[in-house]
Amino acid sequence: MERTVTADTPASATPLAASAIPLAGEDSSLLDAMPRQREVPATGGELVFPGPGPAAVSVSASTPAVPGESRIVTALRRVHPWRLLPTPTGTPFTFAYALLLVITSLVAQYADPTLVSELHQASSTDVTHLVRDPFLVLIASASWIVGGMLSPYALLFLLVLTALERRIGGARTAAVFLSGHILATLATEGTVGIAVLAGHLPDSSLHRLDYGISFGVATSIGALGGLLRPWLGLPLIALFGWSLVSDLIAFTDPMTNWGHLISLSIGIATWPLIRRWQRAAGMARAAGTEASRFEVAGVEAGGV
């Protein structure tokens, strides 16, 4: 039996009630008194009913999830290759430092060998120079790459410091790099000085040539391992640590090899600190993004 509208029904309710009455041939499964379409308030205060439009498409039905896709594959899809290298705006510290290393590497390759030897000797962090002028040689020694731009540490410098700076900022990345460079240098050269005083090494060891960025890079690798996901950070540290142990077993340059292991340990020891730095940097970026949105909203509101 069909439902009808009685004569005593208020006129204002007639459109809504009529829209809820199933006509002949329509689906009778609709709920009683349930309007077919929602009311859309017009700007003039009147109620209007939207006309029929295209059917809604289910996102989940039209774009089904790829079956069997792991989190690793999903993470790799989010990787942007150009973010692996330094840029002037994104990673200013790493970019400027890389330019300096390119210049000194070109000087080392194309300048007069005698001049290059004198520059390396003047920049060496041996015991004699550390006693005479520690600040100058500690900074100058980090301006050269042993082996030039073709050294593996040159590539590691670009990739590791870029990734670290994008996570904790330029000033903190410089602090991590320099802390490893300085502390590992003092630990190794201090041991050499003590060994000379004890008579276990000759006096010529006080003038041992020592320069390069490897200590700082090793510390940065150890620090970065604590910021990456475990499936990436732990294998990175394990692989790099094994290469350092292999060099130490070869016993070609034990003081430098010990310095690399000390540097890696310093980087790992900074995990609690740099994780706090990463959270602070993330909060600062989020606050900056929110402030930018408010500014844009204010400009748009002012334009209206």
PDB file of C-alpha atoms in Angstrom, residues 66-282:
ATOM      1  CA  VAL A  66      49.487  -3.628  -5.067  1.00  0.00           C
ATOM      2  CA  PRO A  67      49.487  -7.063  -3.455  1.00  0.00           C
ATOM      3  CA  GLY A  68      52.676  -8.225  -1.757  1.00  0.00           C
ATOM      4  CA  GLU A  69      54.348  -4.799  -1.742  1.00  0.00           C
ATOM      5  CA  SER A  70      56.750  -4.585   1.202  1.00  0.00           C
ATOM      6  CA  ARG A  71      57.642  -1.557   3.280  1.00  0.00           C
ATOM      7  CA  ILE A  72      61.111  -1.507   1.752  1.00  0.00           C
ATOM      8  CA  VAL A  73      59.685  -1.165  -1.765  1.00  0.00           C
ATOM      9  CA  THR A  74      57.345   1.574  -0.559  1.00  0.00           C
ATOM     10  CA  ALA A  75      60.263   3.417   1.057  1.00  0.00           C
ATOM     11  CA  LEU A  76      62.384   3.114  -2.080  1.00  0.00           C
ATOM     12  CA  ARG A  77      59.589   4.672  -4.126  1.00  0.00           C
ATOM     13  CA  ARG A  78      59.809   7.765  -1.944  1.00  0.00           C
ATOM     14  CA  VAL A  79      63.545   8.217  -2.554  1.00  0.00           C
ATOM     15  CA  HIS A  80      64.427  11.221  -4.705  1.00  0.00           C
ATOM     16  CA  PRO A  81      67.896  10.707  -6.225  1.00  0.00           C
ATOM     17  CA  TRP A  82      68.681  14.410  -6.387  1.00  0.00           C
ATOM     18  CA  ARG A  83      68.329  14.664  -2.603  1.00  0.00           C
ATOM     19  CA  LEU A  84      71.318  12.350  -2.157  1.00  0.00           C
ATOM     20  CA  LEU A  85      73.714  15.123  -3.222  1.00  0.00           C
ATOM     21  CA  PRO A  86      74.322  18.513  -1.583  1.00  0.00           C
ATOM     22  CA  THR A  87      72.618  21.678  -2.786  1.00  0.00           C
ATOM     23  CA  PRO A  88      73.289  25.334  -1.910  1.00  0.00           C
ATOM     24  CA  THR A  89      69.888  25.823  -0.265  1.00  0.00           C
ATOM     25  CA  GLY A  90      69.129  22.377   1.137  1.00  0.00           C
ATOM     26  CA  THR A  91      72.569  21.504   2.555  1.00  0.00           C
ATOM     27  CA  PRO A  92      74.691  24.668   2.544  1.00  0.00           C
ATOM     28  CA  PHE A  93      77.400  23.342   4.884  1.00  0.00           C
ATOM     29  CA  THR A  94      78.053  20.172   2.894  1.00  0.00           C
ATOM     30  CA  PHE A  95      77.859  22.068  -0.413  1.00  0.00           C
ATOM     31  CA  ALA A  96      80.358  24.748   0.627  1.00  0.00           C
ATOM     32  CA  TYR A  97      82.694  22.185   2.198  1.00  0.00           C
ATOM     33  CA  ALA A  98      82.550  20.066  -0.972  1.00  0.00           C
ATOM     34  CA  LEU A  99      83.531  23.086  -3.075  1.00  0.00           C
ATOM     35  CA  LEU A 100      86.540  23.675  -0.814  1.00  0.00           C
ATOM     36  CA  LEU A 101      87.591  20.039  -1.166  1.00  0.00           C
ATOM     37  CA  VAL A 102      87.262  20.224  -4.956  1.00  0.00           C
ATOM     38  CA  ILE A 103      89.576  23.263  -5.010  1.00  0.00           C
ATOM     39  CA  THR A 104      92.215  21.681  -2.775  1.00  0.00           C
ATOM     40  CA  SER A 105      92.022  18.424  -4.762  1.00  0.00           C
ATOM     41  CA  LEU A 106      92.645  20.314  -8.003  1.00  0.00           C
ATOM     42  CA  VAL A 107      95.586  22.094  -6.394  1.00  0.00           C
ATOM     43  CA  ALA A 108      97.006  18.779  -5.203  1.00  0.00           C
ATOM     44  CA  GLN A 109      96.665  17.278  -8.686  1.00  0.00           C
ATOM     45  CA  TYR A 110      97.879  20.107 -10.901  1.00  0.00           C
ATOM     46  CA  ALA A 111     100.129  22.322  -8.743  1.00  0.00           C
ATOM     47  CA  ASP A 112     103.864  21.892  -8.436  1.00  0.00           C
ATOM     48  CA  PRO A 113     104.631  18.717  -6.423  1.00  0.00           C
ATOM     49  CA  THR A 114     107.071  20.588  -4.190  1.00  0.00           C
ATOM     50  CA  LEU A 115     104.430  23.173  -3.321  1.00  0.00           C
ATOM     51  CA  VAL A 116     101.839  20.469  -2.662  1.00  0.00           C
ATOM     52  CA  SER A 117     104.244  18.620  -0.368  1.00  0.00           C
ATOM     53  CA  GLU A 118     104.916  21.791   1.603  1.00  0.00           C
ATOM     54  CA  LEU A 119     101.165  22.491   1.929  1.00  0.00           C
ATOM     55  CA  HIS A 120     100.493  18.965   3.152  1.00  0.00           C
ATOM     56  CA  GLN A 121     103.326  19.147   5.649  1.00  0.00           C
ATOM     57  CA  ALA A 122     102.128  22.512   6.960  1.00  0.00           C
ATOM     58  CA  SER A 123      98.593  21.091   7.352  1.00  0.00           C
ATOM     59  CA  SER A 124      99.697  17.894   9.061  1.00  0.00           C
ATOM     60  CA  THR A 125      98.296  17.177  12.519  1.00  0.00           C
ATOM     61  CA  ASP A 126     101.494  15.536  13.757  1.00  0.00           C
ATOM     62  CA  VAL A 127     102.586  15.894  17.352  1.00  0.00           C
ATOM     63  CA  THR A 128     104.962  18.762  16.620  1.00  0.00           C
ATOM     64  CA  HIS A 129     102.300  20.880  14.888  1.00  0.00           C
ATOM     65  CA  LEU A 130      99.645  20.038  17.484  1.00  0.00           C
ATOM     66  CA  VAL A 131     101.922  21.298  20.249  1.00  0.00           C
ATOM     67  CA  ARG A 132     102.895  24.425  18.308  1.00  0.00           C
ATOM     68  CA  ASP A 133      99.565  25.507  16.722  1.00  0.00           C
ATOM     69  CA  PRO A 134      96.773  23.005  17.334  1.00  0.00           C
ATOM     70  CA  PHE A 135      93.805  25.072  16.152  1.00  0.00           C
ATOM     71  CA  LEU A 136      95.294  25.957  12.770  1.00  0.00           C
ATOM     72  CA  VAL A 137      96.462  22.470  11.833  1.00  0.00           C
ATOM     73  CA  LEU A 138      93.250  20.792  13.009  1.00  0.00           C
ATOM     74  CA  ILE A 139      91.271  22.981  10.611  1.00  0.00           C
ATOM     75  CA  ALA A 140      93.814  22.908   7.791  1.00  0.00           C
ATOM     76  CA  SER A 141      94.196  19.119   7.866  1.00  0.00           C
ATOM     77  CA  ALA A 142      90.454  18.739   7.191  1.00  0.00           C
ATOM     78  CA  SER A 143      90.831  20.718   3.946  1.00  0.00           C
ATOM     79  CA  TRP A 144      92.476  17.869   2.034  1.00  0.00           C
ATOM     80  CA  ILE A 145      91.389  14.459   0.766  1.00  0.00           C
ATOM     81  CA  VAL A 146      93.983  11.708   0.718  1.00  0.00           C
ATOM     82  CA  GLY A 147      93.759  10.378  -2.828  1.00  0.00           C
ATOM     83  CA  GLY A 148      91.840  13.356  -4.193  1.00  0.00           C
ATOM     84  CA  MET A 149      88.269  13.307  -5.471  1.00  0.00           C
ATOM     85  CA  LEU A 150      88.656   9.714  -6.660  1.00  0.00           C
ATOM     86  CA  SER A 151      89.051   8.514  -3.076  1.00  0.00           C
ATOM     87  CA  PRO A 152      86.178   6.418  -1.629  1.00  0.00           C
ATOM     88  CA  TYR A 153      86.023   8.860   1.257  1.00  0.00           C
ATOM     89  CA  ALA A 154      85.149  11.639  -1.193  1.00  0.00           C
ATOM     90  CA  LEU A 155      81.986   9.810  -2.268  1.00  0.00           C
ATOM     91  CA  LEU A 156      81.169   8.873   1.314  1.00  0.00           C
ATOM     92  CA  PHE A 157      81.609  12.512   2.307  1.00  0.00           C
ATOM     93  CA  LEU A 158      79.008  13.677  -0.228  1.00  0.00           C
ATOM     94  CA  LEU A 159      76.415  11.008   0.517  1.00  0.00           C
ATOM     95  CA  VAL A 160      76.775  10.771   4.293  1.00  0.00           C
ATOM     96  CA  LEU A 161      77.082  14.447   5.178  1.00  0.00           C
ATOM     97  CA  THR A 162      74.229  15.349   2.821  1.00  0.00           C
ATOM     98  CA  ALA A 163      71.949  12.797   4.485  1.00  0.00           C
ATOM     99  CA  LEU A 164      73.034  13.902   7.946  1.00  0.00           C
ATOM    100  CA  GLU A 165      72.572  17.604   7.255  1.00  0.00           C
ATOM    101  CA  ARG A 166      69.079  17.067   5.857  1.00  0.00           C
ATOM    102  CA  ARG A 167      68.135  15.465   9.170  1.00  0.00           C
ATOM    103  CA  ILE A 168      69.803  17.612  11.828  1.00  0.00           C
ATOM    104  CA  GLY A 169      70.906  20.799  10.050  1.00  0.00           C
ATOM    105  CA  GLY A 170      74.218  22.266   8.929  1.00  0.00           C
ATOM    106  CA  ALA A 171      75.615  23.553  12.232  1.00  0.00           C
ATOM    107  CA  ARG A 172      74.985  20.268  14.023  1.00  0.00           C
ATOM    108  CA  THR A 173      76.435  18.273  11.126  1.00  0.00           C
ATOM    109  CA  ALA A 174      79.580  20.402  11.317  1.00  0.00           C
ATOM    110  CA  ALA A 175      79.731  19.752  15.076  1.00  0.00           C
ATOM    111  CA  VAL A 176      79.502  15.977  14.559  1.00  0.00           C
ATOM    112  CA  PHE A 177      82.133  15.993  11.802  1.00  0.00           C
ATOM    113  CA  LEU A 178      84.603  18.192  13.667  1.00  0.00           C
ATOM    114  CA  SER A 179      84.159  16.342  16.957  1.00  0.00           C
ATOM    115  CA  GLY A 180      85.216  13.080  15.342  1.00  0.00           C
ATOM    116  CA  HIS A 181      88.029  14.722  13.389  1.00  0.00           C
ATOM    117  CA  ILE A 182      89.462  16.462  16.451  1.00  0.00           C
ATOM    118  CA  LEU A 183      88.964  13.753  19.099  1.00  0.00           C
ATOM    119  CA  ALA A 184      90.256  10.900  16.933  1.00  0.00           C
ATOM    120  CA  THR A 185      93.270  12.980  15.882  1.00  0.00           C
ATOM    121  CA  LEU A 186      94.133  13.840  19.479  1.00  0.00           C
ATOM    122  CA  ALA A 187      93.687  10.207  20.528  1.00  0.00           C
ATOM    123  CA  THR A 188      95.995   8.798  17.853  1.00  0.00           C
ATOM    124  CA  GLU A 189      98.645  11.512  17.882  1.00  0.00           C
ATOM    125  CA  GLY A 190      98.598  11.646  21.659  1.00  0.00           C
ATOM    126  CA  THR A 191      99.360   7.932  21.704  1.00  0.00           C
ATOM    127  CA  VAL A 192     102.243   8.528  19.293  1.00  0.00           C
ATOM    128  CA  GLY A 193     103.652  11.261  21.554  1.00  0.00           C
ATOM    129  CA  ILE A 194     103.437   9.028  24.632  1.00  0.00           C
ATOM    130  CA  ALA A 195     105.103   6.168  22.745  1.00  0.00           C
ATOM    131  CA  VAL A 196     107.970   8.453  21.708  1.00  0.00           C
ATOM    132  CA  LEU A 197     108.446   9.641  25.268  1.00  0.00           C
ATOM    133  CA  ALA A 198     108.489   6.027  26.475  1.00  0.00           C
ATOM    134  CA  GLY A 199     111.073   5.117  23.850  1.00  0.00           C
ATOM    135  CA  HIS A 200     108.844   2.730  21.906  1.00  0.00           C
ATOM    136  CA  LEU A 201     108.867   4.915  18.760  1.00  0.00           C
ATOM    137  CA  PRO A 202     111.623   7.007  17.173  1.00  0.00           C
ATOM    138  CA  ASP A 203     111.648  10.790  17.322  1.00  0.00           C
ATOM    139  CA  SER A 204     110.788  10.941  13.613  1.00  0.00           C
ATOM    140  CA  SER A 205     107.252   9.801  14.526  1.00  0.00           C
ATOM    141  CA  LEU A 206     106.661  13.269  15.964  1.00  0.00           C
ATOM    142  CA  HIS A 207     106.659  14.563  12.359  1.00  0.00           C
ATOM    143  CA  ARG A 208     104.381  11.857  10.982  1.00  0.00           C
ATOM    144  CA  LEU A 209     102.336  13.176   8.019  1.00  0.00           C
ATOM    145  CA  ASP A 210      98.669  13.165   8.993  1.00  0.00           C
ATOM    146  CA  TYR A 211      95.872  14.983   7.157  1.00  0.00           C
ATOM    147  CA  GLY A 212      92.510  14.274   5.530  1.00  0.00           C
ATOM    148  CA  ILE A 213      88.765  14.061   6.158  1.00  0.00           C
ATOM    149  CA  SER A 214      88.490  10.334   6.897  1.00  0.00           C
ATOM    150  CA  PHE A 215      88.089  10.688  10.689  1.00  0.00           C
ATOM    151  CA  GLY A 216      85.219  13.148  10.299  1.00  0.00           C
ATOM    152  CA  VAL A 217      83.539  11.014   7.642  1.00  0.00           C
ATOM    153  CA  ALA A 218      83.794   7.890   9.818  1.00  0.00           C
ATOM    154  CA  THR A 219      82.176   9.764  12.724  1.00  0.00           C
ATOM    155  CA  SER A 220      79.403  11.010  10.445  1.00  0.00           C
ATOM    156  CA  ILE A 221      78.710   7.457   9.247  1.00  0.00           C
ATOM    157  CA  GLY A 222      78.396   6.283  12.846  1.00  0.00           C
ATOM    158  CA  ALA A 223      76.042   9.160  13.667  1.00  0.00           C
ATOM    159  CA  LEU A 224      73.909   8.685  10.559  1.00  0.00           C
ATOM    160  CA  GLY A 225      73.416   5.007  11.378  1.00  0.00           C
ATOM    161  CA  GLY A 226      71.447   6.044  14.453  1.00  0.00           C
ATOM    162  CA  LEU A 227      69.031   8.180  12.422  1.00  0.00           C
ATOM    163  CA  LEU A 228      68.266   5.717   9.642  1.00  0.00           C
ATOM    164  CA  ARG A 229      65.781   2.872   9.903  1.00  0.00           C
ATOM    165  CA  PRO A 230      67.319  -0.255  11.466  1.00  0.00           C
ATOM    166  CA  TRP A 231      67.149  -2.255   8.228  1.00  0.00           C
ATOM    167  CA  LEU A 232      69.431   0.358   6.641  1.00  0.00           C
ATOM    168  CA  GLY A 233      71.416   1.899   9.498  1.00  0.00           C
ATOM    169  CA  LEU A 234      72.662  -1.289  11.154  1.00  0.00           C
ATOM    170  CA  PRO A 235      73.953  -2.912   7.909  1.00  0.00           C
ATOM    171  CA  LEU A 236      75.659   0.384   7.032  1.00  0.00           C
ATOM    172  CA  ILE A 237      77.573   0.446  10.313  1.00  0.00           C
ATOM    173  CA  ALA A 238      78.328  -3.287  10.171  1.00  0.00           C
ATOM    174  CA  LEU A 239      79.697  -3.101   6.629  1.00  0.00           C
ATOM    175  CA  PHE A 240      81.790  -0.012   7.256  1.00  0.00           C
ATOM    176  CA  GLY A 241      83.034  -1.359  10.593  1.00  0.00           C
ATOM    177  CA  TRP A 242      84.080  -4.629   8.981  1.00  0.00           C
ATOM    178  CA  SER A 243      86.087  -2.747   6.344  1.00  0.00           C
ATOM    179  CA  LEU A 244      87.884  -0.827   9.110  1.00  0.00           C
ATOM    180  CA  VAL A 245      88.682  -4.025  11.001  1.00  0.00           C
ATOM    181  CA  SER A 246      90.026  -5.577   7.793  1.00  0.00           C
ATOM    182  CA  ASP A 247      92.339  -2.589   7.310  1.00  0.00           C
ATOM    183  CA  LEU A 248      93.529  -2.910  10.901  1.00  0.00           C
ATOM    184  CA  ILE A 249      94.260  -6.608  10.429  1.00  0.00           C
ATOM    185  CA  ALA A 250      96.281  -5.788   7.311  1.00  0.00           C
ATOM    186  CA  PHE A 251      98.450  -3.574   9.587  1.00  0.00           C
ATOM    187  CA  THR A 252      99.468  -1.159   6.832  1.00  0.00           C
ATOM    188  CA  ASP A 253      98.849   2.013   8.880  1.00  0.00           C
ATOM    189  CA  PRO A 254      97.740   0.952  12.365  1.00  0.00           C
ATOM    190  CA  MET A 255      97.491   4.444  13.877  1.00  0.00           C
ATOM    191  CA  THR A 256      95.187   5.662  11.112  1.00  0.00           C
ATOM    192  CA  ASN A 257      93.173   2.434  11.224  1.00  0.00           C
ATOM    193  CA  TRP A 258      92.700   2.790  14.979  1.00  0.00           C
ATOM    194  CA  GLY A 259      91.696   6.405  14.397  1.00  0.00           C
ATOM    195  CA  HIS A 260      88.945   5.285  11.996  1.00  0.00           C
ATOM    196  CA  LEU A 261      87.553   2.831  14.552  1.00  0.00           C
ATOM    197  CA  ILE A 262      87.686   5.502  17.261  1.00  0.00           C
ATOM    198  CA  SER A 263      85.868   7.926  14.947  1.00  0.00           C
ATOM    199  CA  LEU A 264      83.135   5.400  14.183  1.00  0.00           C
ATOM    200  CA  SER A 265      82.697   4.782  17.919  1.00  0.00           C
ATOM    201  CA  ILE A 266      82.396   8.519  18.557  1.00  0.00           C
ATOM    202  CA  GLY A 267      79.633   8.738  15.966  1.00  0.00           C
ATOM    203  CA  ILE A 268      77.727   5.850  17.548  1.00  0.00           C
ATOM    204  CA  ALA A 269      78.115   7.467  20.978  1.00  0.00           C
ATOM    205  CA  THR A 270      76.307  10.578  19.703  1.00  0.00           C
ATOM    206  CA  TRP A 271      73.051   8.694  18.991  1.00  0.00           C
ATOM    207  CA  PRO A 272      71.085   9.985  22.020  1.00  0.00           C
ATOM    208  CA  LEU A 273      72.121  13.559  21.268  1.00  0.00           C
ATOM    209  CA  ILE A 274      71.567  13.565  17.508  1.00  0.00           C
ATOM    210  CA  ARG A 275      68.186  11.863  17.887  1.00  0.00           C
ATOM    211  CA  ARG A 276      67.101  14.763  20.079  1.00  0.00           C
ATOM    212  CA  TRP A 277      68.501  17.116  17.440  1.00  0.00           C
ATOM    213  CA  GLN A 278      66.520  15.324  14.741  1.00  0.00           C
ATOM    214  CA  ARG A 279      63.282  15.668  16.710  1.00  0.00           C
ATOM    215  CA  ALA A 280      64.010  19.339  17.340  1.00  0.00           C
ATOM    216  CA  ALA A 281      64.754  19.934  13.649  1.00  0.00           C
ATOM    217  CA  GLY A 282      61.541  18.158  12.664  1.00  0.00           C
TER     218      GLY A 282
END
